[in-house]
Tab-separated table of C-alpha atoms in Angstrom:
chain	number	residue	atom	x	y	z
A	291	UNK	CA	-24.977	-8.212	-7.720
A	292	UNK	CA	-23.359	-9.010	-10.835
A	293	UNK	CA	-19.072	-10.028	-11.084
A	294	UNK	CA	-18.910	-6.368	-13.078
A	295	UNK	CA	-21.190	-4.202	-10.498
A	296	UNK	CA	-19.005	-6.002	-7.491
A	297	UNK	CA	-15.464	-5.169	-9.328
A	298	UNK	CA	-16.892	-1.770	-9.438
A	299	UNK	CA	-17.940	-1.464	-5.602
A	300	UNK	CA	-14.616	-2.725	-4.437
A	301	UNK	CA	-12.858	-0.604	-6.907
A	302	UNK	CA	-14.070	2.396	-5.087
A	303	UNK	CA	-13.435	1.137	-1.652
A	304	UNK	CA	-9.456	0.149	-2.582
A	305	UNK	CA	-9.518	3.896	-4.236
A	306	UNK	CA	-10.855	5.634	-1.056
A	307	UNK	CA	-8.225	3.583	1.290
A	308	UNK	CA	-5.523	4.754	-1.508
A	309	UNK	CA	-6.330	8.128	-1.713
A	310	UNK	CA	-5.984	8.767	1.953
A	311	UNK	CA	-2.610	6.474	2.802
A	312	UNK	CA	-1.223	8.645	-0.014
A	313	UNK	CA	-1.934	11.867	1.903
A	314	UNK	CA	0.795	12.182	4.722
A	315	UNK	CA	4.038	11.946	2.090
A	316	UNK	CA	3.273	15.299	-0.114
A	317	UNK	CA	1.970	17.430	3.212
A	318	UNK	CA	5.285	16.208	5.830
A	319	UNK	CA	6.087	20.163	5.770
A	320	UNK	CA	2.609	21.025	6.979
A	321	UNK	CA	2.222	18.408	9.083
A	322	UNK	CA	5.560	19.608	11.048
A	323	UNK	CA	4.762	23.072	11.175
A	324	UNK	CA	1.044	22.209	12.110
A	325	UNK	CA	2.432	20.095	14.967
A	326	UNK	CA	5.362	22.060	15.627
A	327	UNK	CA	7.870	18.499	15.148
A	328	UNK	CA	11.019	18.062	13.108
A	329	UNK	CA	10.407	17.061	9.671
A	330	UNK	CA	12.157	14.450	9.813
A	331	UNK	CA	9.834	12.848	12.706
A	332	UNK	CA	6.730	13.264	11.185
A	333	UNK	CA	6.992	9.962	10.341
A	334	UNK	CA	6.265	9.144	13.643
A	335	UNK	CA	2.503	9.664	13.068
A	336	UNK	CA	2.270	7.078	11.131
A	337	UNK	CA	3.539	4.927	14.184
A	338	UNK	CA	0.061	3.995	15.609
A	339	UNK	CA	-0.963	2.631	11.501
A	340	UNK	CA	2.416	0.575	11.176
A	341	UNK	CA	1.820	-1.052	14.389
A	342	UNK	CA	-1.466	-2.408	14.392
A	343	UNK	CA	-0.083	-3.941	10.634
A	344	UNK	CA	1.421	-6.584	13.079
A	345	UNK	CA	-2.200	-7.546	13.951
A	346	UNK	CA	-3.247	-8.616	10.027
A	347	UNK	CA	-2.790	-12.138	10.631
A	348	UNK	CA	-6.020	-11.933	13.232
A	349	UNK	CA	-7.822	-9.862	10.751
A	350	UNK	CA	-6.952	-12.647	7.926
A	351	UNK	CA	-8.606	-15.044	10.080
A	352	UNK	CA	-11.637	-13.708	10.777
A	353	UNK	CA	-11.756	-13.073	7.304
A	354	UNK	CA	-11.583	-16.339	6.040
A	355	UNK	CA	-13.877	-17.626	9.589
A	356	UNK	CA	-16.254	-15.100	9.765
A	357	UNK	CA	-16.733	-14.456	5.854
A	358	UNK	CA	-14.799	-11.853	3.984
A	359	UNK	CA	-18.174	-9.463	2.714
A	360	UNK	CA	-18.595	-9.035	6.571
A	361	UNK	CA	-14.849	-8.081	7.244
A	362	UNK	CA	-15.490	-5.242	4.688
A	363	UNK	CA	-18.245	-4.094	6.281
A	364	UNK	CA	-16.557	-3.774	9.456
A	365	UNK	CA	-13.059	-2.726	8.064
A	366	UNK	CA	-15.104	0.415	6.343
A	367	UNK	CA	-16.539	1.384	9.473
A	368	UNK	CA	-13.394	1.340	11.433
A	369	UNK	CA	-11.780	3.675	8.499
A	370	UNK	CA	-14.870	5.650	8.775
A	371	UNK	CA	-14.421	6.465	12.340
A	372	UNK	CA	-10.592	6.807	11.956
A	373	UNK	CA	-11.012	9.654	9.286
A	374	UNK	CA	-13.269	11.825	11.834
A	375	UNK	CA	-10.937	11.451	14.161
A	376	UNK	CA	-7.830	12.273	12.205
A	377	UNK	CA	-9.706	15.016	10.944
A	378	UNK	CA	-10.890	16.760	14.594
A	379	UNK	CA	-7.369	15.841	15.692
A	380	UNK	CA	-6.028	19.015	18.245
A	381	UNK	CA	-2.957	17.268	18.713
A	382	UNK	CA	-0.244	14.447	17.313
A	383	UNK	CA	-1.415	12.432	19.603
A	384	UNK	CA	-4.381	12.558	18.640
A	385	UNK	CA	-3.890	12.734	14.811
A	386	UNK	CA	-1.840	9.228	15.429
A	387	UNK	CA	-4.658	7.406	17.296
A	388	UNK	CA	-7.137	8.259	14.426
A	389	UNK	CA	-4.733	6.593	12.294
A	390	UNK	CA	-4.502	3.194	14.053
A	391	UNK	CA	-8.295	3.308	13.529
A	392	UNK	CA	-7.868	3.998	9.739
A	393	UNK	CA	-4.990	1.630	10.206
A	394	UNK	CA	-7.125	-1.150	10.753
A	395	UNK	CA	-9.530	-0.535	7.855
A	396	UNK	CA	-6.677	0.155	5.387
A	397	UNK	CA	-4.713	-3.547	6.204
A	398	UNK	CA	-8.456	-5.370	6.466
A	399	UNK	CA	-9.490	-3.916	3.483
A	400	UNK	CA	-6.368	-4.173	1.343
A	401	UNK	CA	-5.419	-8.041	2.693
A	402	UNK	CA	-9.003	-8.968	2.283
A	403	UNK	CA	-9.909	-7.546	-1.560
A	404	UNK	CA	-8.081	-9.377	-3.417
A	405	UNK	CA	-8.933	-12.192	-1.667
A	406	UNK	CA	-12.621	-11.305	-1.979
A	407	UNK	CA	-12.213	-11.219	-5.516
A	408	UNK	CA	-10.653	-14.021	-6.130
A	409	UNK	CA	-13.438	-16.122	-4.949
A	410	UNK	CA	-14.833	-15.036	-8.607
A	411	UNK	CA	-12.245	-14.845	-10.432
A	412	UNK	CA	-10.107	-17.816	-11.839
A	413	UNK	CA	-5.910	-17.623	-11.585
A	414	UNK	CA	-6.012	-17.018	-15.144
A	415	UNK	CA	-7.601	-13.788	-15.487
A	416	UNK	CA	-6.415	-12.949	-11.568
A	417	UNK	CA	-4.337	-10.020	-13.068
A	418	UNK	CA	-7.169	-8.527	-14.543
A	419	UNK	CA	-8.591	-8.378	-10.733
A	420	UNK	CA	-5.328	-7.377	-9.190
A	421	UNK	CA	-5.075	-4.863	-12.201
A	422	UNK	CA	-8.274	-2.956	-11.037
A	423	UNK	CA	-7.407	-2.621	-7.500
A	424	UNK	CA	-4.256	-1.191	-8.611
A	425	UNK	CA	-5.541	1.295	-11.440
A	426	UNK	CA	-7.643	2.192	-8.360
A	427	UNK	CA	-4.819	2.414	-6.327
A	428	UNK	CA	-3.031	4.165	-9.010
A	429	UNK	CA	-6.020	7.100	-9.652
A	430	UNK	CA	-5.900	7.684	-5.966
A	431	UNK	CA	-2.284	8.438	-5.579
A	432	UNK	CA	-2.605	10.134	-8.770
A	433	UNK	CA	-5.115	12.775	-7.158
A	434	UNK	CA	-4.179	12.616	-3.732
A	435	UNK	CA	-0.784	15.037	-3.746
A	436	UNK	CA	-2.509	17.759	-5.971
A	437	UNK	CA	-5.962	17.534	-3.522
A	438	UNK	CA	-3.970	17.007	-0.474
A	439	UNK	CA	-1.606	19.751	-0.533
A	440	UNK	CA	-4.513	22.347	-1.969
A	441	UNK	CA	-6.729	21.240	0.535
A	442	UNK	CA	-4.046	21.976	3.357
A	443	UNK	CA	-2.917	25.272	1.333
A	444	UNK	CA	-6.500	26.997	1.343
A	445	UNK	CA	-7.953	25.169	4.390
A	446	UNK	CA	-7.004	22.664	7.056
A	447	UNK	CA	-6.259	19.062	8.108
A	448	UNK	CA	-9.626	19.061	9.329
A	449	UNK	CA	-11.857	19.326	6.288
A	450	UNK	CA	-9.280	17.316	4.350
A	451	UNK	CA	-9.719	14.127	6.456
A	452	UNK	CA	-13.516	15.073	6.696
A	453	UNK	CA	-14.032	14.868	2.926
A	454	UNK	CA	-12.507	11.165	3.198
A	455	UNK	CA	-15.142	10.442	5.992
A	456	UNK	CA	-18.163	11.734	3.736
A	457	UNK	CA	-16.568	9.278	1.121
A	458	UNK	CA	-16.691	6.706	3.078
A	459	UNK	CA	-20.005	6.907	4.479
A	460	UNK	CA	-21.162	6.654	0.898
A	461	UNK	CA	-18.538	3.743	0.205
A	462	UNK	CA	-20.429	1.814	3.147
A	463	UNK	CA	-23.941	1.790	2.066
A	464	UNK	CA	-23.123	0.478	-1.292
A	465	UNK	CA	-20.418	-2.068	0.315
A	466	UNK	CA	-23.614	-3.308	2.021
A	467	UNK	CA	-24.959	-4.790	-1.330
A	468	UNK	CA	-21.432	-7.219	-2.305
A	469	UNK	CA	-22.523	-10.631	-2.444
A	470	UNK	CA	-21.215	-13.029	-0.111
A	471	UNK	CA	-17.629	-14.736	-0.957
A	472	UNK	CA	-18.271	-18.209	-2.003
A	473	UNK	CA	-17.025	-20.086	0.422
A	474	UNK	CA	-18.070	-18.214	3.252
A	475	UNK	CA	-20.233	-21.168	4.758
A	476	UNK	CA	-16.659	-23.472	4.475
A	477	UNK	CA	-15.056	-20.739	6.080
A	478	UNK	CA	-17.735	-20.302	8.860
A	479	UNK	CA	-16.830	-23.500	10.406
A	480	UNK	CA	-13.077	-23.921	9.852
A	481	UNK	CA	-11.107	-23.960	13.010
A	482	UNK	CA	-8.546	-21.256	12.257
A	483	UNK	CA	-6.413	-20.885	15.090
A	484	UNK	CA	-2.726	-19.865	15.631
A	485	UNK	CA	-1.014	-23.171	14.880
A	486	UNK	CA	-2.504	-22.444	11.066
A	487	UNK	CA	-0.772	-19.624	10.722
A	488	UNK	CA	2.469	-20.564	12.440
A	489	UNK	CA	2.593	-24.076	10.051
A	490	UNK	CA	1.673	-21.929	7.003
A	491	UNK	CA	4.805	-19.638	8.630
A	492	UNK	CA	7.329	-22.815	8.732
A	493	UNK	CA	6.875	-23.938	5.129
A	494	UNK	CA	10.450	-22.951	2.816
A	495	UNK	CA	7.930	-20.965	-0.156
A	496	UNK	CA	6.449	-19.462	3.104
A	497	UNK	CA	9.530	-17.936	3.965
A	498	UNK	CA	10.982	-17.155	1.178
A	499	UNK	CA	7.776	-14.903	-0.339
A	500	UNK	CA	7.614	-12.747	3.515
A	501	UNK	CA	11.623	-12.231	2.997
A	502	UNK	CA	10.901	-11.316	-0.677
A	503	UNK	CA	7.949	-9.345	0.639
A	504	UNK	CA	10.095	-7.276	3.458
A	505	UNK	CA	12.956	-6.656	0.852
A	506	UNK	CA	10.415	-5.019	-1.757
A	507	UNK	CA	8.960	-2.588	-0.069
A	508	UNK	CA	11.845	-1.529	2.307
A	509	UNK	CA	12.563	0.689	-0.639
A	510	UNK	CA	9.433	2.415	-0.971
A	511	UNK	CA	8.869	3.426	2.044
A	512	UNK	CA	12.237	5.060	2.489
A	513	UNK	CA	11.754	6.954	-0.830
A	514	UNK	CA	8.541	8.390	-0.735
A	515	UNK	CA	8.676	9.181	3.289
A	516	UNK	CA	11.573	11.718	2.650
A	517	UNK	CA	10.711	12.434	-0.611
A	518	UNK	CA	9.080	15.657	0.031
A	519	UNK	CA	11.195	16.652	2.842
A	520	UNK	CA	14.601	16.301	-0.059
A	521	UNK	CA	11.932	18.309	-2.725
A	522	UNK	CA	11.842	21.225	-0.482
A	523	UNK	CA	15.527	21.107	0.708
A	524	UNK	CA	17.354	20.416	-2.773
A	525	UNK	CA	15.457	22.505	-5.100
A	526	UNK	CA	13.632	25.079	-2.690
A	527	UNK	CA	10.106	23.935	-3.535
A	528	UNK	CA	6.959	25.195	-2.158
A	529	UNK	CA	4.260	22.705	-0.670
A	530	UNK	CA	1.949	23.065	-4.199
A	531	UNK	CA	4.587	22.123	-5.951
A	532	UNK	CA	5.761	19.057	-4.272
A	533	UNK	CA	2.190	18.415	-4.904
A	534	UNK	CA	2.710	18.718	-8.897
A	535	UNK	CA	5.570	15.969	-8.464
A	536	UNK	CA	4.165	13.357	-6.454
A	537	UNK	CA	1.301	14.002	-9.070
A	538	UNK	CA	3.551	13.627	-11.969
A	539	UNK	CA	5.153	10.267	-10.216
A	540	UNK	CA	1.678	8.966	-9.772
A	541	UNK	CA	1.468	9.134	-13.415
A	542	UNK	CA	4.003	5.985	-13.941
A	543	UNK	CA	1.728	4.179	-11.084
A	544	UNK	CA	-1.415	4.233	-13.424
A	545	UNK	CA	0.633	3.677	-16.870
A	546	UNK	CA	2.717	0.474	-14.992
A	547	UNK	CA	-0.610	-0.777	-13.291
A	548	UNK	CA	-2.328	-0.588	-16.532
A	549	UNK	CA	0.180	-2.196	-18.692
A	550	UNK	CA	0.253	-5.083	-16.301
A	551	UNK	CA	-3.132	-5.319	-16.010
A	552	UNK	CA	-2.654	-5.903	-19.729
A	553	UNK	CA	0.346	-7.890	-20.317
A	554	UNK	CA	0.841	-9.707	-16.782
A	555	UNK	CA	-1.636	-12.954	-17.500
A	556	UNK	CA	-0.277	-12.748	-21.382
A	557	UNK	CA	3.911	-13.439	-20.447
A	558	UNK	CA	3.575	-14.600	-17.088
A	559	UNK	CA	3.418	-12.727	-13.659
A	560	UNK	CA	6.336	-14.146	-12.528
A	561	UNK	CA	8.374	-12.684	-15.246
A	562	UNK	CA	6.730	-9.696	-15.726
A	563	UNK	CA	7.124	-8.946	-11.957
A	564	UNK	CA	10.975	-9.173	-12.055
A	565	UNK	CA	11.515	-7.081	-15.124
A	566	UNK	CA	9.588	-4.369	-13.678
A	567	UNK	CA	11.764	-4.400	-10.517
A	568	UNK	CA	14.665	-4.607	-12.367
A	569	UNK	CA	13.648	-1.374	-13.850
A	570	UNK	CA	12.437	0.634	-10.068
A	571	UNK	CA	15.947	-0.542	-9.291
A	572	UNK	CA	17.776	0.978	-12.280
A	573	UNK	CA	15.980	4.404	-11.574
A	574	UNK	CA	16.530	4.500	-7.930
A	575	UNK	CA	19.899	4.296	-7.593
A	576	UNK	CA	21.352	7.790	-8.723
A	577	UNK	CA	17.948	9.317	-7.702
A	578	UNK	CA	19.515	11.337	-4.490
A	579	UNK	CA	22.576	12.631	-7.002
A	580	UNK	CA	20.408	14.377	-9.660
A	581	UNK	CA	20.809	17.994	-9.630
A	582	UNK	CA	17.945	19.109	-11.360
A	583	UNK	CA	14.420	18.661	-10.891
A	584	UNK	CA	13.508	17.768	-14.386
A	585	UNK	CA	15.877	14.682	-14.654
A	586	UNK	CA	13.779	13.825	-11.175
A	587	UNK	CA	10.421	13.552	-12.155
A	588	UNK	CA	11.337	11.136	-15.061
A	589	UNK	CA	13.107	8.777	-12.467
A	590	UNK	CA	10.437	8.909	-10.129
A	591	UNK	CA	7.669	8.386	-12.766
A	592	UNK	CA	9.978	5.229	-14.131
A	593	UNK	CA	10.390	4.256	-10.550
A	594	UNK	CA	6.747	4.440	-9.681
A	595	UNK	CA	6.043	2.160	-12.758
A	596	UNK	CA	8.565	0.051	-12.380
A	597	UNK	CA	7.645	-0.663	-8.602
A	598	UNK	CA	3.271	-0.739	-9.183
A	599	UNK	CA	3.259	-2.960	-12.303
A	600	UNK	CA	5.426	-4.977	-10.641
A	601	UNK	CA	3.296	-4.845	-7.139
A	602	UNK	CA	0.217	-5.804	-9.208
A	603	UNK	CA	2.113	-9.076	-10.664
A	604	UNK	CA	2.965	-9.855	-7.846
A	605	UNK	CA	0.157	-9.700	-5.805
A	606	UNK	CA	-1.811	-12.190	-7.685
A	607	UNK	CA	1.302	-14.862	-7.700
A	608	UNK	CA	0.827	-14.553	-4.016
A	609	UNK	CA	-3.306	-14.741	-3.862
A	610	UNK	CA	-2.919	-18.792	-5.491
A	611	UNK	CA	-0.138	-20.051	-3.608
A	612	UNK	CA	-2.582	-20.825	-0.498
A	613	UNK	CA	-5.508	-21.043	-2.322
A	614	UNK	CA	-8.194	-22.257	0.867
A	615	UNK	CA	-5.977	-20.171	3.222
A	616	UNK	CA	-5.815	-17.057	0.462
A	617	UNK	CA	-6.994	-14.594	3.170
A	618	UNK	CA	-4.591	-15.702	6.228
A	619	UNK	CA	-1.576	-15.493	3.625
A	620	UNK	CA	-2.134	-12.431	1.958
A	621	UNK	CA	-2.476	-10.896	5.976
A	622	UNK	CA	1.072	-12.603	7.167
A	623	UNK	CA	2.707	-10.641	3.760
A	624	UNK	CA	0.826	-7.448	4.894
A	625	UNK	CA	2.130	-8.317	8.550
A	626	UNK	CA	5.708	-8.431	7.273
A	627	UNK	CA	4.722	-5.333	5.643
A	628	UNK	CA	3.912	-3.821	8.788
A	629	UNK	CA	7.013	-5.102	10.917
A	630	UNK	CA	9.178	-3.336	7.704
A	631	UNK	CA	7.157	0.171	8.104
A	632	UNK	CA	7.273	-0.057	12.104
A	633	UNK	CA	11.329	-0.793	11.791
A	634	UNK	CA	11.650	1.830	9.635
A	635	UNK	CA	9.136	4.642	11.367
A	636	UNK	CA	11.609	3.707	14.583
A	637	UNK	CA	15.133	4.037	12.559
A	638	UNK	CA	13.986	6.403	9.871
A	639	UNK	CA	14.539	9.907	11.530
A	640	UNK	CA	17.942	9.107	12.534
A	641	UNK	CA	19.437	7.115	9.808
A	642	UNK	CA	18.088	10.075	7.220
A	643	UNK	CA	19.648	12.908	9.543
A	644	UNK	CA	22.717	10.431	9.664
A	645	UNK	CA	23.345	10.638	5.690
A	646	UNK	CA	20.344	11.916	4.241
A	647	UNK	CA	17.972	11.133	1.040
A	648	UNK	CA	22.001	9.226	-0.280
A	649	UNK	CA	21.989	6.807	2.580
A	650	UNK	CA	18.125	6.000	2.747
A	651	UNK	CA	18.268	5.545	-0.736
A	652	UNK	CA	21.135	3.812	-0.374
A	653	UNK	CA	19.658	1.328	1.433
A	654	UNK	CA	16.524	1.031	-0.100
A	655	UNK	CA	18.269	0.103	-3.508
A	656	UNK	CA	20.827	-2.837	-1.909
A	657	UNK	CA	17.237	-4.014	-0.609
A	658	UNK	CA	15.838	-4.114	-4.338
A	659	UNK	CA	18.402	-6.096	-5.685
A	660	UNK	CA	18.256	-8.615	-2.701
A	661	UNK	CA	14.733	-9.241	-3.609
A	662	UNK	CA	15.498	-9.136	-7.005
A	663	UNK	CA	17.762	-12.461	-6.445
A	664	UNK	CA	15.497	-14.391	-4.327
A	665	UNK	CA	12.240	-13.647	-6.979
A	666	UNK	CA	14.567	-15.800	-9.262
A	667	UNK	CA	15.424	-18.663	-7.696
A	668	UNK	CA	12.061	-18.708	-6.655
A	669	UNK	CA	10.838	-18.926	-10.016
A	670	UNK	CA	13.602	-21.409	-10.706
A	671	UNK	CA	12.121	-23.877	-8.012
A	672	UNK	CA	11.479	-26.991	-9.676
A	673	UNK	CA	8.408	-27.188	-6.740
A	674	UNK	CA	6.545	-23.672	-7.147
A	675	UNK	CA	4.669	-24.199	-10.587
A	676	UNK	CA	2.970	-20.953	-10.605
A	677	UNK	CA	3.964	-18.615	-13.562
């Protein structure tokens, strides 16, 4: 299989994962009068997904043991089974225990992609390769609100997830054909153990990229969580159209991946990553204080730019600071990820009935500009060369 035919394969499979993590934000008014729960705790189902996050590490290293192709294979039958589960769910319970399954997929798949990729692609066209998974990622969220909240509108959870599982049946078979990851047969015998990880863990650039990582998407998660919830409350809109503006925000997710995909390798990740959080940080600020729906969707767009183009930067920066232990890094980020979405599923429902979309927000954006601070005195390190 040839480097174009094998973007193309995992293109699709980083879509599919994409479309359906991008489901749960626009439907959160369904979902609670579908379960009978408080808005504000449907968060909650996403408990069993955020918590098996803190596994990634072990998936990283079978990964990079085992041979990355084959953790593919695997992670797209896991989702598989997750999204018929999900879909037959009769209960939260239920609905939440199909998600750990789809859980697992989701992290192995999006901590081992890149990775895969990079095997065949060099560091200086690695934001081409982190630009397609994100203009994958990008499409997805951009059709996943609209679909989503029509799908729930004029049927049910259940054929919504079951559309994702008929996907991903046909996402398998072709996942079949990837070639194997160069270095699978180094990989095969490496002893990857525990005390890898942890050394990887106690190194300063180590630290500083999971605190970086933790700080970024704090933010995120606190925004688009309750954004629905403060769409419906604020300016009285109906579940379609929530739909319309998560669509509309996607939009600045596929022009920002794009334009990094573009520009990224040409001025430098590292500087192209800060500017564009810079800018998610600008926008997000007076986001809860807007009055008017039509000053909203231009700061969410801006924000969703900002925050993606960014994301894509800086997800290559990260795939080449480990370079024979690509795999086991990009899964301790993805575990910090994790530990952030788990802390905040826990805290979320109280802190927003506390003070709302203002103190969530609030939050989110003293996070950004934390992260902000630390990106450039990393860059300023005399010791990390990577631009």
């Amino acid at each position: 299989m040839n480097l174009y035919l094998t973007l193309l394969v995992v293109f699709f499979i980083q879509f599919v994962i994409s479309f359906e993590s991008s489901f749960i934000s626009p439907i959160v008014p369904y979902l609670a009068d579908y379960f009978s729960i408080r808005e504000s705790s449907v968060i909650y189902l996403n408990l069993g997904f955020s918590t098996i996050g803190l596994f990634s590490p072990l998936f990283g290293m079978a990964a990079d043991k085992y041979g990355k192709k084959n953790a593919i294979v695997f992670a797209i039958l896991t989702f598989l089974s997750g999204t018929v589960i999900t879909g037959w769910s009769p209960s939260p319970v239920i609905f939440g225990l199909g998600r750990m399954l789809i859980g697992i997929g989701n992290i192995t798949l999006t901590t081992t992609l890149l990775s895969y990729i990079s095997d065949f692609i060099p560091y200086e066209n690695r934001g081409k390769g982190a630009g397609i998974l994100r203009i994958a990622f990008a499409i997805a969220i951009l059709l996943s609100p609209i679909y989503s909240t029509n799908m729930v509108k004029y049927f049910n959870i259940h054929y919504l997830y079951w559309s994702v599982s008929i996907l991903s049946i046909m996402i398998l078979f072709i996942s079949i054909k990837l070639p194997k990851d160069h270095d699978e047969h180094i990989s095969c015998s490496s002893d990857l153990n525990f005390k890898e990880v942890i050394s990887i863990t106690k190194k300063p650039i180590t630290i500083k990229f999971l605190i970086i990582q933790f700080l970024l998407i704090l933010a995120p998660i606190f925004m688009f969580s309750y954004l629905s919830i403060w769409l419906k409350h604020n300016f009285n809109l109906n579940q379609s159209y929530i739909g319309y503006v998560f669509t509309l925000t996607a939009l600045g997710t596929v022009i920002g991946v794009t334009i990094a995909a573009i520009l990224s390798d040409k001025i430098g990740k590292m500087k192209y990553g800060i500017l564009s959080f810079i800018l998610m940080t600008l926008v997000l600020a007076p986001l809860p204080y807007i009055k008017s729906i039509y000053l909203v969707i231009p700061l969410t767009f801006l924000y969703a730019l900002g925050l993606d183009g960014g994301w894509s930067a800086f997800q290559a920066i990260c795939s080449e600071i480990y370079p024979n232990r690509r795999t086991v890094f990009m899964t301790l980020l993805y575990f910090v990820i994790s530990v952030c979405a788990l802390l905040l599923t826990i805290i979320g429902p109280s802190l927003f009935e506390l003070g709302g979309y203002k103190l969530v927000i609030g939050i989110g954006t003293i996070s950004n500009i934390l992260s902000i601070i630390l990106l450039i005195d990393v860059s300023k390190d005399k010791n990390f060369n990577i631009k």
